Amino acid sequence: MTERIVSVKITLDEGNLILTALAEYPFKTVFELIGKLNQQAHHQFAEATDKTVQKPFMFTEQEMLLTIKALGKLPYEHVHQLLDKLNTEMEHQLRRLNKEAGSVSHSYADR
């Protein structure tokens, strides 16, 4: 069974905040995800003149769960908007996928 992919539109600043949160975890746990996000950021923002524009980033469900957990360890005032955005997008995509599959949806916000 292949893991589902989640696409989330984030700005360069939001991506940097995610990297800051992941950097607090043991390197062995997050180095692949950090490399993947850096590669996507370089590809998405290499020619962008407006760094506030939102670009799609791809995460597996497990990578998104790790990202949300990492962000949850940072001060609330720095991450609450991004966490809300990520949770909302995850719920939306899971509802859509589960509706297509005919199964019951669940929220990552409860994990």
PDB file of C-alpha atoms in Angstrom:
ATOM      1  CA  MET A   1       0.000   0.000   0.000  1.00  0.00           C
ATOM      2  CA  THR A   2       1.434   3.362  -1.008  1.00  0.00           C
ATOM      3  CA  GLU A   3       1.281   6.287   1.344  1.00  0.00           C
ATOM      4  CA  ARG A   4      -1.006   9.151   0.393  1.00  0.00           C
ATOM      5  CA  ILE A   5       0.536  12.453  -0.620  1.00  0.00           C
ATOM      6  CA  VAL A   6      -0.742  15.767   0.699  1.00  0.00           C
ATOM      7  CA  SER A   7      -0.199  19.009  -1.196  1.00  0.00           C
ATOM      8  CA  VAL A   8      -0.153  22.164   0.909  1.00  0.00           C
ATOM      9  CA  LYS A   9       0.395  25.694  -0.374  1.00  0.00           C
ATOM     10  CA  ILE A  10       2.828  27.610   1.825  1.00  0.00           C
ATOM     11  CA  THR A  11       4.926  30.751   1.574  1.00  0.00           C
ATOM     12  CA  LEU A  12       8.701  30.834   1.835  1.00  0.00           C
ATOM     13  CA  ASP A  13       8.430  32.241   5.387  1.00  0.00           C
ATOM     14  CA  GLU A  14       6.069  29.423   6.392  1.00  0.00           C
ATOM     15  CA  GLY A  15       8.498  26.915   4.898  1.00  0.00           C
ATOM     16  CA  ASN A  16      11.316  28.439   6.924  1.00  0.00           C
ATOM     17  CA  LEU A  17       9.190  28.181  10.068  1.00  0.00           C
ATOM     18  CA  ILE A  18       8.623  24.485   9.330  1.00  0.00           C
ATOM     19  CA  LEU A  19      12.374  23.973   8.899  1.00  0.00           C
ATOM     20  CA  THR A  20      13.007  25.775  12.195  1.00  0.00           C
ATOM     21  CA  ALA A  21      10.549  23.462  13.959  1.00  0.00           C
ATOM     22  CA  LEU A  22      12.005  20.325  12.370  1.00  0.00           C
ATOM     23  CA  ALA A  23      15.526  21.410  13.342  1.00  0.00           C
ATOM     24  CA  GLU A  24      14.518  20.924  16.993  1.00  0.00           C
ATOM     25  CA  TYR A  25      14.068  17.182  16.396  1.00  0.00           C
ATOM     26  CA  PRO A  26      16.917  14.658  16.268  1.00  0.00           C
ATOM     27  CA  PHE A  27      18.679  14.975  12.912  1.00  0.00           C
ATOM     28  CA  LYS A  28      18.305  11.274  12.152  1.00  0.00           C
ATOM     29  CA  THR A  29      14.521  11.640  12.405  1.00  0.00           C
ATOM     30  CA  VAL A  30      14.116  14.651  10.108  1.00  0.00           C
ATOM     31  CA  PHE A  31      17.081  14.901   7.732  1.00  0.00           C
ATOM     32  CA  GLU A  32      15.255  13.322   4.774  1.00  0.00           C
ATOM     33  CA  LEU A  33      12.223  15.570   5.212  1.00  0.00           C
ATOM     34  CA  ILE A  34      14.393  18.679   5.599  1.00  0.00           C
ATOM     35  CA  GLY A  35      16.274  17.771   2.413  1.00  0.00           C
ATOM     36  CA  LYS A  36      13.012  17.147   0.565  1.00  0.00           C
ATOM     37  CA  LEU A  37      11.562  20.491   1.675  1.00  0.00           C
ATOM     38  CA  ASN A  38      14.750  22.373   0.784  1.00  0.00           C
ATOM     39  CA  GLN A  39      14.701  20.812  -2.676  1.00  0.00           C
ATOM     40  CA  GLN A  40      11.049  21.753  -3.182  1.00  0.00           C
ATOM     41  CA  ALA A  41      11.672  25.308  -1.942  1.00  0.00           C
ATOM     42  CA  HIS A  42      14.605  25.737  -4.299  1.00  0.00           C
ATOM     43  CA  HIS A  43      12.502  24.486  -7.204  1.00  0.00           C
ATOM     44  CA  GLN A  44       9.392  26.504  -6.252  1.00  0.00           C
ATOM     45  CA  PHE A  45      11.039  29.802  -5.321  1.00  0.00           C
ATOM     46  CA  ALA A  46      14.198  29.850  -7.475  1.00  0.00           C
ATOM     47  CA  GLU A  47      12.742  32.287  -9.989  1.00  0.00           C
ATOM     48  CA  ALA A  48       9.998  33.814  -7.848  1.00  0.00           C
ATOM     49  CA  THR A  49      10.331  37.532  -7.255  1.00  0.00           C
ATOM     50  CA  ASP A  50       7.503  37.610  -4.706  1.00  0.00           C
ATOM     51  CA  LYS A  51       8.518  35.440  -1.746  1.00  0.00           C
ATOM     52  CA  THR A  52       5.066  35.901  -0.153  1.00  0.00           C
ATOM     53  CA  VAL A  53       3.321  33.908  -2.851  1.00  0.00           C
ATOM     54  CA  GLN A  54       2.055  30.486  -1.819  1.00  0.00           C
ATOM     55  CA  LYS A  55       3.517  27.477  -3.621  1.00  0.00           C
ATOM     56  CA  PRO A  56       2.463  23.822  -3.363  1.00  0.00           C
ATOM     57  CA  PHE A  57       4.648  21.547  -1.252  1.00  0.00           C
ATOM     58  CA  MET A  58       4.195  17.783  -1.160  1.00  0.00           C
ATOM     59  CA  PHE A  59       4.254  15.770   2.061  1.00  0.00           C
ATOM     60  CA  THR A  60       3.408  12.176   2.825  1.00  0.00           C
ATOM     61  CA  GLU A  61       0.868  11.819   5.613  1.00  0.00           C
ATOM     62  CA  GLN A  62       3.636  10.737   7.999  1.00  0.00           C
ATOM     63  CA  GLU A  63       5.789  13.730   7.035  1.00  0.00           C
ATOM     64  CA  MET A  64       2.848  16.058   7.626  1.00  0.00           C
ATOM     65  CA  LEU A  65       2.174  14.470  11.008  1.00  0.00           C
ATOM     66  CA  LEU A  66       5.827  14.955  11.988  1.00  0.00           C
ATOM     67  CA  THR A  67       5.701  18.560  10.737  1.00  0.00           C
ATOM     68  CA  ILE A  68       2.576  19.345  12.756  1.00  0.00           C
ATOM     69  CA  LYS A  69       4.068  17.765  15.878  1.00  0.00           C
ATOM     70  CA  ALA A  70       7.295  19.739  15.436  1.00  0.00           C
ATOM     71  CA  LEU A  71       5.420  23.008  14.955  1.00  0.00           C
ATOM     72  CA  GLY A  72       3.380  22.236  18.062  1.00  0.00           C
ATOM     73  CA  LYS A  73       6.550  22.469  20.156  1.00  0.00           C
ATOM     74  CA  LEU A  74       7.284  26.062  19.091  1.00  0.00           C
ATOM     75  CA  PRO A  75       5.717  29.105  20.812  1.00  0.00           C
ATOM     76  CA  TYR A  76       2.011  29.323  20.015  1.00  0.00           C
ATOM     77  CA  GLU A  77       2.129  32.930  18.830  1.00  0.00           C
ATOM     78  CA  HIS A  78       4.635  31.974  16.112  1.00  0.00           C
ATOM     79  CA  VAL A  79       2.879  28.913  14.724  1.00  0.00           C
ATOM     80  CA  HIS A  80      -0.860  28.994  15.408  1.00  0.00           C
ATOM     81  CA  GLN A  81      -1.839  30.383  12.003  1.00  0.00           C
ATOM     82  CA  LEU A  82       0.337  27.909  10.118  1.00  0.00           C
ATOM     83  CA  LEU A  83      -0.874  24.978  12.237  1.00  0.00           C
ATOM     84  CA  ASP A  84      -4.484  25.967  11.609  1.00  0.00           C
ATOM     85  CA  LYS A  85      -3.776  26.220   7.891  1.00  0.00           C
ATOM     86  CA  LEU A  86      -2.055  22.808   7.748  1.00  0.00           C
ATOM     87  CA  ASN A  87      -4.774  21.092   9.793  1.00  0.00           C
ATOM     88  CA  THR A  88      -7.531  22.640   7.682  1.00  0.00           C
ATOM     89  CA  GLU A  89      -5.839  21.582   4.453  1.00  0.00           C
ATOM     90  CA  MET A  90      -5.229  18.049   5.762  1.00  0.00           C
ATOM     91  CA  GLU A  91      -8.846  17.677   6.862  1.00  0.00           C
ATOM     92  CA  HIS A  92     -10.099  18.986   3.517  1.00  0.00           C
ATOM     93  CA  GLN A  93      -7.918  16.612   1.507  1.00  0.00           C
ATOM     94  CA  LEU A  94      -8.702  13.624   3.749  1.00  0.00           C
ATOM     95  CA  ARG A  95     -12.452  14.286   3.518  1.00  0.00           C
ATOM     96  CA  ARG A  96     -12.178  14.463  -0.260  1.00  0.00           C
ATOM     97  CA  LEU A  97     -10.119  11.261  -0.458  1.00  0.00           C
ATOM     98  CA  ASN A  98     -12.347   9.415   1.990  1.00  0.00           C
ATOM     99  CA  LYS A  99     -15.469  10.556   0.177  1.00  0.00           C
ATOM    100  CA  GLU A 100     -14.003   9.174  -3.032  1.00  0.00           C
ATOM    101  CA  ALA A 101     -13.040   5.942  -1.237  1.00  0.00           C
ATOM    102  CA  GLY A 102     -16.291   5.772   0.740  1.00  0.00           C
ATOM    103  CA  SER A 103     -14.551   5.464   4.117  1.00  0.00           C
ATOM    104  CA  VAL A 104     -14.754   7.417   7.370  1.00  0.00           C
ATOM    105  CA  SER A 105     -12.453  10.449   7.665  1.00  0.00           C
ATOM    106  CA  HIS A 106     -10.265  11.356  10.637  1.00  0.00           C
ATOM    107  CA  SER A 107      -8.395  14.447  11.780  1.00  0.00           C
ATOM    108  CA  TYR A 108      -4.675  14.791  12.403  1.00  0.00           C
ATOM    109  CA  ALA A 109      -5.417  17.586  14.833  1.00  0.00           C
ATOM    110  CA  ASP A 110      -6.499  14.930  17.361  1.00  0.00           C
ATOM    111  CA  ARG A 111      -3.229  12.981  17.208  1.00  0.00           C
TER     112      ARG A 111
END
